[in-house]
CSV table of C-alpha atoms in Angstrom, one decimal:
chain,number,residue,atom,x,y,z
K,720,MET,CA,52.6,2.0,0.5
K,721,ASN,CA,48.7,2.0,0.8
K,722,ARG,CA,47.3,-1.3,2.4
K,723,LEU,CA,44.0,-2.7,2.4
K,724,PRO,CA,42.7,-3.0,6.2
K,725,GLY,CA,40.2,-5.9,5.3
K,726,LEU,CA,42.9,-7.7,3.7
K,727,ASP,CA,45.3,-7.4,6.4
K,728,LEU,CA,42.3,-8.5,8.7
K,729,LEU,CA,41.8,-11.9,6.7
K,730,ARG,CA,45.6,-12.4,6.5
K,731,THR,CA,45.9,-11.8,10.3
K,732,VAL,CA,43.1,-14.4,10.9
K,733,ALA,CA,44.6,-16.7,8.6
K,734,ILE,CA,48.0,-16.9,10.5
K,735,VAL,CA,46.5,-16.9,13.8
K,736,TRP,CA,44.1,-19.7,13.0
K,737,VAL,CA,46.9,-21.9,11.3
K,738,MET,CA,49.2,-21.4,14.5
K,739,LEU,CA,46.2,-22.3,16.8
K,740,PHE,CA,45.7,-25.4,14.8
K,741,HIS,CA,49.5,-26.4,14.8
K,742,SER,CA,49.4,-25.9,18.6
K,743,PHE,CA,48.5,-29.6,18.6
K,744,ILE,CA,52.3,-30.4,18.5
K,745,VAL,CA,52.4,-28.9,22.3
K,746,GLY,CA,49.3,-30.6,23.6
K,747,GLY,CA,46.8,-28.2,22.1
K,748,LEU,CA,44.6,-25.6,23.7
K,749,GLY,CA,42.6,-27.9,26.0
K,750,PRO,CA,39.1,-29.0,25.5
K,751,ASP,CA,37.5,-25.7,26.6
K,752,PHE,CA,39.2,-24.1,23.4
K,753,ALA,CA,39.4,-26.8,21.1
K,754,TRP,CA,36.6,-25.3,18.9
K,755,LEU,CA,39.4,-22.4,18.1
K,756,SER,CA,41.8,-24.7,16.6
K,757,ARG,CA,39.7,-27.6,15.0
K,758,TYR,CA,39.4,-25.8,11.6
K,759,GLY,CA,42.7,-23.9,11.8
K,760,TRP,CA,44.0,-25.9,8.8
K,761,ALA,CA,41.6,-23.6,6.8
K,762,GLY,CA,43.9,-20.6,7.3
K,763,VAL,CA,45.9,-22.0,4.5
K,764,ASP,CA,43.3,-21.6,2.1
K,765,ILE,CA,42.5,-18.1,3.0
K,766,PHE,CA,46.2,-17.6,2.0
K,767,PHE,CA,45.7,-19.3,-1.0
K,768,VAL,CA,42.9,-17.1,-2.2
K,769,LEU,CA,44.8,-13.9,-1.0
K,770,SER,CA,47.8,-15.0,-3.2
K,771,GLY,CA,45.9,-16.0,-6.1
K,772,PHE,CA,44.1,-12.5,-5.9
K,773,LEU,CA,47.3,-10.6,-5.3
K,774,ILE,CA,49.7,-12.1,-7.5
K,775,GLY,CA,46.8,-12.4,-10.1
K,776,THR,CA,46.2,-8.8,-10.1
K,777,GLN,CA,50.2,-8.0,-10.3
K,778,VAL,CA,50.4,-10.3,-13.2
K,779,LEU,CA,47.2,-9.5,-15.3
K,780,ARG,CA,47.4,-5.6,-14.9
K,781,PRO,CA,50.2,-5.1,-17.6
K,782,LEU,CA,48.7,-7.7,-19.6
K,783,GLN,CA,45.3,-5.9,-19.8
K,784,ARG,CA,47.3,-2.8,-20.8
K,785,GLY,CA,48.9,-4.7,-23.8
K,786,GLU,CA,52.5,-4.5,-22.3
K,787,PRO,CA,54.8,-7.1,-22.3
K,788,LEU,CA,54.9,-9.3,-19.2
K,789,PRO,CA,58.3,-8.8,-17.6
K,790,PHE,CA,58.8,-12.5,-16.5
K,791,GLY,CA,62.4,-11.9,-15.2
K,792,VAL,CA,61.5,-9.1,-13.0
K,793,PHE,CA,58.3,-11.1,-11.6
K,794,TYR,CA,60.3,-14.1,-10.7
K,795,ALA,CA,63.2,-11.9,-9.2
K,796,ARG,CA,60.5,-10.3,-7.0
K,797,ARG,CA,59.2,-13.5,-5.8
K,798,ALA,CA,62.8,-14.8,-5.0
K,799,TRP,CA,63.7,-11.7,-3.0
K,800,ARG,CA,60.3,-12.1,-1.2
K,801,ILE,CA,60.2,-15.7,-0.3
K,802,LEU,CA,63.9,-17.2,-0.4
K,803,PRO,CA,65.9,-15.3,2.3
K,804,ALA,CA,63.6,-15.9,5.2
K,805,PHE,CA,62.9,-19.5,3.9
K,806,ALA,CA,66.7,-20.3,3.7
K,807,VAL,CA,67.2,-19.1,7.2
K,808,VAL,CA,64.7,-21.3,8.6
K,809,LEU,CA,65.6,-24.3,6.5
K,810,ALA,CA,69.2,-24.0,7.6
K,811,LEU,CA,68.0,-23.9,11.2
K,812,TYR,CA,66.1,-27.2,10.8
K,813,VAL,CA,69.1,-28.8,9.0
K,814,LEU,CA,71.8,-27.7,11.3
K,815,PHE,CA,70.0,-27.7,14.5
K,816,PRO,CA,68.1,-30.8,15.2
K,817,ALA,CA,67.2,-30.0,18.8
K,818,LEU,CA,65.0,-27.1,17.3
K,819,ARG,CA,62.8,-29.5,15.4
K,820,GLU,CA,59.3,-30.2,16.6
K,821,ALA,CA,59.6,-33.8,15.3
K,822,PRO,CA,62.7,-35.8,15.0
K,823,GLY,CA,62.6,-36.7,11.3
K,824,LEU,CA,63.1,-34.2,8.6
K,825,GLN,CA,63.0,-34.8,4.7
K,826,SER,CA,66.2,-34.2,2.7
K,827,TRP,CA,67.2,-30.6,2.7
K,828,TRP,CA,67.1,-30.7,-1.3
K,829,GLN,CA,63.4,-31.3,-1.3
K,830,PHE,CA,62.6,-28.2,0.6
K,831,ALA,CA,65.1,-26.2,-1.5
K,832,THR,CA,63.6,-27.6,-4.7
K,833,PHE,CA,60.2,-27.0,-3.5
K,834,THR,CA,59.0,-30.7,-3.9
K,835,LEU,CA,58.6,-31.5,-0.5
K,836,ASN,CA,54.7,-31.6,-0.7
K,837,LEU,CA,55.3,-34.1,-3.5
K,838,LEU,CA,57.7,-36.6,-1.9
K,839,ILE,CA,57.4,-36.6,1.7
K,840,ASP,CA,57.2,-39.6,4.1
K,841,TYR,CA,54.8,-38.0,6.4
K,842,ASP,CA,54.9,-40.7,9.0
K,843,ARG,CA,58.6,-40.3,9.7
K,844,ASN,CA,59.4,-36.8,8.6
K,845,GLN,CA,57.1,-34.3,10.2
K,846,ALA,CA,59.5,-31.7,10.8
K,847,PHE,CA,59.0,-28.3,8.9
K,848,SER,CA,56.1,-30.4,7.1
K,849,HIS,CA,54.0,-27.1,6.9
K,850,ALA,CA,56.5,-25.9,4.1
K,851,TRP,CA,54.0,-27.8,2.1
K,852,SER,CA,51.9,-25.1,1.2
K,853,LEU,CA,55.0,-22.8,0.3
K,854,CYS,CA,55.7,-25.4,-2.2
K,855,VAL,CA,52.1,-25.0,-3.6
K,856,GLU,CA,52.6,-21.5,-3.8
K,857,GLU,CA,56.1,-21.7,-5.7
K,858,HIS,CA,54.6,-23.9,-8.3
K,859,PHE,CA,51.9,-21.3,-8.9
K,860,TYR,CA,54.3,-18.6,-9.1
K,861,LEU,CA,56.2,-20.5,-11.7
K,862,VAL,CA,53.3,-21.6,-13.9
K,863,PHE,CA,50.7,-18.9,-13.6
K,864,PRO,CA,52.7,-16.1,-15.6
K,865,TRP,CA,53.0,-18.2,-18.5
K,866,LEU,CA,49.3,-19.5,-18.2
K,867,ALA,CA,48.1,-15.9,-18.0
K,868,TRP,CA,50.4,-14.7,-21.0
K,869,TRP,CA,48.8,-17.7,-23.1
K,870,LEU,CA,45.2,-16.9,-21.9
K,871,THR,CA,45.5,-13.3,-22.8
K,872,ARG,CA,47.2,-13.6,-26.2
K,873,ARG,CA,43.7,-13.5,-27.5
K,874,PRO,CA,41.5,-12.5,-24.7
K,875,SER,CA,38.2,-14.7,-24.4
K,876,ALA,CA,36.0,-14.5,-21.3
K,877,ALA,CA,34.7,-18.0,-22.3
K,878,ARG,CA,38.2,-19.5,-22.4
K,879,PHE,CA,39.1,-18.2,-19.1
K,880,VAL,CA,35.9,-19.4,-17.6
K,881,SER,CA,36.4,-22.7,-19.2
K,882,VAL,CA,39.9,-22.9,-17.6
K,883,CYS,CA,38.8,-22.0,-14.2
K,884,ALA,CA,35.9,-24.4,-14.4
K,885,GLY,CA,38.4,-27.0,-15.7
K,886,VAL,CA,40.7,-26.8,-12.7
K,887,ALA,CA,37.8,-26.9,-10.1
K,888,MET,CA,36.4,-30.1,-11.9
K,889,LEU,CA,39.8,-32.0,-12.2
K,890,GLY,CA,40.6,-31.3,-8.6
K,891,ILE,CA,37.0,-32.8,-7.7
K,892,ALA,CA,37.9,-35.8,-10.1
K,893,LEU,CA,41.5,-36.5,-8.9
K,894,ARG,CA,40.6,-36.2,-5.2
K,895,THR,CA,37.6,-38.4,-5.6
K,896,LEU,CA,39.4,-40.9,-7.6
K,897,VAL,CA,42.6,-41.0,-5.3
K,898,TRP,CA,40.4,-41.1,-2.4
K,899,LEU,CA,38.4,-44.2,-3.6
K,900,HIS,CA,41.7,-46.0,-4.6
K,901,ASP,CA,43.5,-45.4,-1.3
K,902,ALA,CA,40.3,-46.2,0.7
K,903,ALA,CA,40.0,-49.4,-0.9
K,904,THR,CA,44.0,-50.3,-1.1
K,905,ASP,CA,44.4,-48.7,2.4
K,906,PRO,CA,48.5,-48.4,1.7
K,907,PRO,CA,50.6,-48.5,5.1
K,908,ARG,CA,51.1,-44.8,5.0
K,909,ASN,CA,49.4,-41.4,5.6
K,910,TRP,CA,47.8,-41.5,2.3
K,911,TYR,CA,45.5,-38.7,3.1
K,912,ILE,CA,48.2,-36.3,3.6
K,913,GLU,CA,50.7,-37.4,1.0
K,914,ASP,CA,48.2,-38.2,-1.8
K,915,ILE,CA,45.3,-35.6,-1.2
K,916,TYR,CA,46.0,-33.0,1.1
K,917,TYR,CA,49.7,-32.1,0.2
K,918,PRO,CA,50.1,-32.4,-3.6
K,919,THR,CA,49.9,-29.1,-5.6
K,920,TRP,CA,47.3,-30.6,-8.2
K,921,MET,CA,44.8,-31.3,-5.4
K,922,ARG,CA,45.0,-27.9,-4.0
K,923,LEU,CA,44.4,-25.4,-6.7
K,924,ASP,CA,41.0,-24.3,-5.8
K,925,GLY,CA,41.9,-21.4,-3.7
K,926,LEU,CA,44.5,-20.2,-5.8
K,927,SER,CA,42.1,-20.3,-8.9
K,928,THR,CA,39.4,-18.6,-7.0
K,929,GLY,CA,41.9,-15.9,-6.2
K,930,VAL,CA,43.0,-15.4,-9.9
K,931,ALA,CA,39.2,-15.3,-10.8
K,932,LEU,CA,38.8,-12.4,-8.4
K,933,ALA,CA,42.0,-10.8,-9.9
K,934,ALA,CA,40.6,-11.2,-13.5
K,935,LEU,CA,37.3,-9.6,-12.5
K,936,ARG,CA,39.0,-6.8,-11.0
K,937,VAL,CA,41.5,-6.1,-13.9
K,938,TYR,CA,39.2,-6.8,-17.0
K,939,ARG,CA,35.6,-6.1,-15.9
K,940,ALA,CA,36.2,-3.0,-13.6
K,941,GLN,CA,32.6,-1.9,-14.0
K,942,VAL,CA,31.4,-5.3,-12.6
K,943,TRP,CA,33.7,-5.2,-9.9
K,944,ALA,CA,32.6,-1.7,-8.8
K,945,ARG,CA,29.0,-2.7,-9.1
K,946,LEU,CA,29.5,-5.7,-7.1
K,947,GLN,CA,31.6,-3.9,-4.3
K,948,ALA,CA,28.4,-2.0,-3.9
K,949,ARG,CA,27.0,-5.1,-2.3
K,950,SER,CA,30.3,-6.2,-0.5
K,951,ASN,CA,28.5,-6.5,2.8
K,952,LEU,CA,25.9,-8.9,1.2
K,953,LEU,CA,28.7,-10.9,-0.3
K,954,LEU,CA,30.6,-11.0,3.0
K,955,PHE,CA,27.5,-12.3,4.6
K,956,GLY,CA,27.0,-14.9,2.1
K,957,GLY,CA,31.0,-15.8,2.5
K,958,VAL,CA,30.3,-16.6,6.2
K,959,VAL,CA,27.2,-18.6,5.3
K,960,VAL,CA,28.9,-20.6,2.8
K,961,SER,CA,32.0,-21.3,4.9
K,962,CYS,CA,29.7,-22.7,7.6
K,963,LEU,CA,28.1,-25.0,5.0
K,964,ALA,CA,31.8,-26.1,4.0
K,965,PHE,CA,32.9,-26.7,7.6
K,966,TRP,CA,29.7,-28.8,8.0
K,967,LEU,CA,31.1,-30.9,5.1
K,968,PHE,CA,34.6,-31.1,6.9
K,969,ARG,CA,33.0,-32.6,10.0
K,970,ASP,CA,34.9,-35.7,8.8
K,971,ARG,CA,38.0,-33.7,7.5
K,972,THR,CA,39.6,-36.9,5.7
K,973,GLY,CA,36.0,-37.9,4.1
K,974,LEU,CA,35.0,-38.5,0.8
K,975,LEU,CA,32.4,-35.9,0.5
K,976,ALA,CA,34.6,-33.2,2.1
K,977,ASN,CA,37.5,-33.7,-0.1
K,978,ALA,CA,35.7,-34.0,-3.2
K,979,LEU,CA,33.6,-31.0,-2.9
K,980,GLY,CA,34.6,-29.2,0.3
K,981,TRP,CA,37.6,-27.6,-1.2
K,982,PRO,CA,36.1,-25.6,-4.1
K,983,LEU,CA,33.2,-24.6,-1.9
K,984,LEU,CA,35.5,-23.6,1.0
K,985,SER,CA,37.5,-21.6,-1.5
K,986,PHE,CA,34.5,-19.9,-3.0
K,987,ALA,CA,33.4,-18.7,0.4
K,988,PHE,CA,36.8,-17.5,1.1
K,989,GLY,CA,36.8,-15.9,-2.4
K,990,LEU,CA,33.6,-13.8,-1.1
K,991,LEU,CA,35.5,-12.8,2.0
K,992,VAL,CA,38.6,-11.5,0.2
K,993,PHE,CA,36.2,-9.6,-2.4
K,994,ALA,CA,34.8,-7.9,0.7
K,995,GLY,CA,38.1,-7.0,2.2
K,996,ALA,CA,39.4,-5.5,-0.8
K,997,ASP,CA,36.4,-3.1,-0.7
K,998,ARG,CA,37.4,0.0,1.8
K,999,GLN,CA,33.8,0.5,2.5
K,1000,SER,CA,32.9,-2.9,3.7
K,1001,LEU,CA,32.4,-4.0,7.2
K,1002,ILE,CA,35.8,-5.6,7.3
K,1003,GLY,CA,37.5,-3.0,5.2
K,1004,ARG,CA,36.3,0.0,6.7
K,1005,TRP,CA,38.4,0.1,9.9
K,1006,ARG,CA,41.9,-1.0,10.7
K,1007,VAL,CA,41.8,-3.3,13.6
K,1008,PRO,CA,44.9,-2.6,16.1
K,1009,GLY,CA,47.5,-5.0,15.4
K,1010,THR,CA,46.3,-6.6,12.2
K,1011,GLY,CA,48.7,-4.5,10.0
K,1012,TRP,CA,51.6,-5.7,12.0
K,1013,LEU,CA,50.6,-9.1,12.2
K,1014,ALA,CA,49.7,-9.1,8.5
K,1015,ALA,CA,53.3,-7.7,7.8
K,1016,ILE,CA,55.2,-10.4,9.7
K,1017,SER,CA,52.8,-13.4,8.8
K,1018,TYR,CA,55.2,-15.0,6.5
K,1019,SER,CA,57.9,-15.1,9.0
K,1020,LEU,CA,55.7,-16.2,11.6
K,1021,TYR,CA,54.3,-19.1,9.5
K,1022,LEU,CA,58.0,-20.1,8.7
K,1023,SER,CA,59.2,-20.2,12.4
K,1024,HIS,CA,56.2,-20.7,14.8
K,1025,LYS,CA,56.8,-24.4,15.2
K,1026,ILE,CA,60.3,-23.8,16.2
K,1027,ALA,CA,59.0,-21.6,18.8
K,1028,PHE,CA,56.4,-23.7,20.0
K,1029,HIS,CA,58.9,-26.6,20.6
K,1030,VAL,CA,61.5,-24.4,22.3
K,1031,VAL,CA,59.0,-23.4,24.9
K,1032,GLN,CA,57.8,-26.9,25.3
K,1033,THR,CA,61.2,-28.3,25.9
K,1034,SER,CA,62.4,-25.5,28.2
K,1035,PHE,CA,59.2,-24.8,30.2
K,1036,GLY,CA,56.6,-27.6,29.3
K,1037,VAL,CA,56.7,-29.2,32.5
K,1038,SER,CA,56.0,-26.2,34.6
K,1039,LEU,CA,53.6,-24.9,32.1
K,1040,GLN,CA,51.2,-27.9,32.4
K,1041,GLY,CA,47.8,-27.1,33.6
K,1042,ARG,CA,48.5,-23.5,33.7
K,1043,GLY,CA,46.3,-22.5,30.6
K,1044,MET,CA,46.4,-18.7,30.4
K,1045,LEU,CA,50.0,-18.6,31.3
K,1046,ALA,CA,51.0,-21.2,28.9
K,1047,PHE,CA,49.0,-19.8,26.1
K,1048,ALA,CA,50.9,-16.2,26.8
K,1049,MET,CA,54.2,-18.0,26.9
K,1050,TYR,CA,53.8,-19.9,23.6
K,1051,ALA,CA,52.4,-16.7,21.9
K,1052,ALA,CA,55.0,-14.5,23.2
K,1053,ALA,CA,57.8,-16.8,22.0
K,1054,VAL,CA,56.0,-17.1,18.3
K,1055,LEU,CA,55.7,-13.3,18.0
K,1056,LEU,CA,59.3,-12.7,19.3
K,1057,LEU,CA,60.8,-15.3,16.7
K,1058,GLY,CA,58.7,-14.1,14.1
K,1059,ALA,CA,59.2,-10.5,14.5
K,1060,ALA,CA,63.3,-11.1,14.6
K,1061,LEU,CA,63.0,-13.0,11.6
K,1062,HIS,CA,60.8,-10.3,9.6
K,1063,TYR,CA,63.1,-7.5,10.9
K,1064,LEU,CA,66.5,-9.0,10.7
K,1065,VAL,CA,66.1,-11.1,7.5
K,1066,GLU,CA,62.8,-10.5,5.6
K,1067,ARG,CA,62.7,-6.6,5.5
K,1068,PRO,CA,66.2,-6.0,4.8
K,1069,PHE,CA,66.0,-8.3,1.7
K,1070,LEU,CA,62.8,-6.5,0.7
K,1071,ARG,CA,64.3,-3.1,1.0
K,1072,LEU,CA,67.3,-4.5,-1.1
K,1073,ARG,CA,64.6,-5.4,-3.8
K,1074,GLU,CA,63.1,-2.2,-3.8
K,1075,ARG,CA,66.5,-0.5,-4.2
K,1076,ARG,CA,67.5,-2.7,-7.1
K,1077,GLU,CA,64.0,-2.0,-8.8
K,1078,SER,CA,64.3,1.6,-8.3
K,1079,ASN,CA,67.7,1.5,-10.0
K,1080,ARG,CA,66.7,-0.5,-12.9
K,1081,VAL,CA,63.9,1.8,-13.4
K,1082,ARG,CA,66.0,4.8,-13.5
K,1083,ARG,CA,68.3,3.4,-15.8
K,1084,ALA,CA,65.6,2.3,-18.1
K,1085,GLN,CA,64.3,5.7,-18.2
K,1086,ALA,CA,67.9,7.2,-18.7
K,1087,ASP,CA,68.3,4.9,-21.6
K,1088,GLU,CA,64.9,5.6,-23.5
K,1089,GLY,CA,64.8,9.5,-22.3
K,1090,SER,CA,61.2,8.7,-20.8
K,1091,PRO,CA,61.0,9.8,-17.2
K,1092,GLY,CA,57.4,9.2,-17.3
K,1093,GLN,CA,57.5,5.5,-18.3
K,1094,ASP,CA,55.3,3.2,-16.4
K,1095,ARG,CA,57.2,0.8,-14.2
K,1096,CYS,CA,55.5,-2.3,-15.8
K,1097,ALA,CA,53.5,-3.1,-12.8
K,1098,CYS,CA,56.5,-4.5,-11.1
K,1099,VAL,CA,56.7,-1.7,-8.2
K,1100,ALA,CA,53.9,-2.7,-5.8
K,1101,GLY,CA,50.6,-0.8,-5.8
K,1102,THR,CA,47.7,-1.2,-3.4
K,1103,ALA,CA,47.0,-4.9,-4.1
K,1104,GLU,CA,50.7,-6.0,-4.2
K,1105,SER,CA,52.0,-4.1,-1.2
K,1106,LEU,CA,51.5,-7.5,0.8
K,1107,ASN,CA,53.8,-9.3,-1.6
């Protein structure tokens, strides 16, 4: 399958950034390197924009061609992609408490139903809490195809723009109102995480930005092509707007950052993803060594990296204290080893099984209809979908 080097690079930056941020559970990187991890939480927002763009393209392409959207096939593809590795890591957390980076763990059924981000008691149950973003993704997978089908029954640019603008304005309003209410009442819990940072309806900015890019690519191909001629300028704009957004996030839990920071940051990352989707841009022109591999195993890395951190800390933490580069190398090696094992032993075999099942289904459909050239309903991954 063809891959886009620019998107591989962005995905690699996102996963490395997230893992650097989560290094706080083992004491962080030290004062000299704190700048590397301070804004690492934003790696999740890069993932959201990428997901909105890739999944949005996959869903919108058949609709743009006037074909029926194969909902069952879409959901099956998502299940084969997401559930096997997730189930293995969840089993490790539930069955082997010694592997947890924190003692408390929410009930297994909240992970299994992807409601963790809506129900978590963060002060008591922080183990595997990073699965909150997977819950947001799953809610997006569940709802977006139906919303896309409804919007494209009578295609209207004005209606699509109105929906995107409505999502952005609703997010701003909800975060502002909840922040003002909780700041005034100061409930005895981590209300910022539980009420603002984790809930799905608070974190739709990145996904909707990615979907808007996908819609532009699919429905306005000529405009997309004209803009890609200026992809390096937009790349520079994305960097500048990102800096502005991070300036707002100096106080990460403050009102201004949470009211306006998320849509601004998502817009900035949208510009980066747009540039990354162009093979002629500065970040899309060359393959940076290692980024393709890290991008391919990024999902497994995301699921398992806190377990790796904790195992190294409990096994060698005392002897690694004060030994900066050696400690960094040990933690990094453990993360890569566990993530690669999960990818090659669980994730990849199920992806191969998914492709075999799809190939068999297509062959059966072609035999039944006597049409060997029939389109595969946009279910077999193309360039954009190859990461999913």
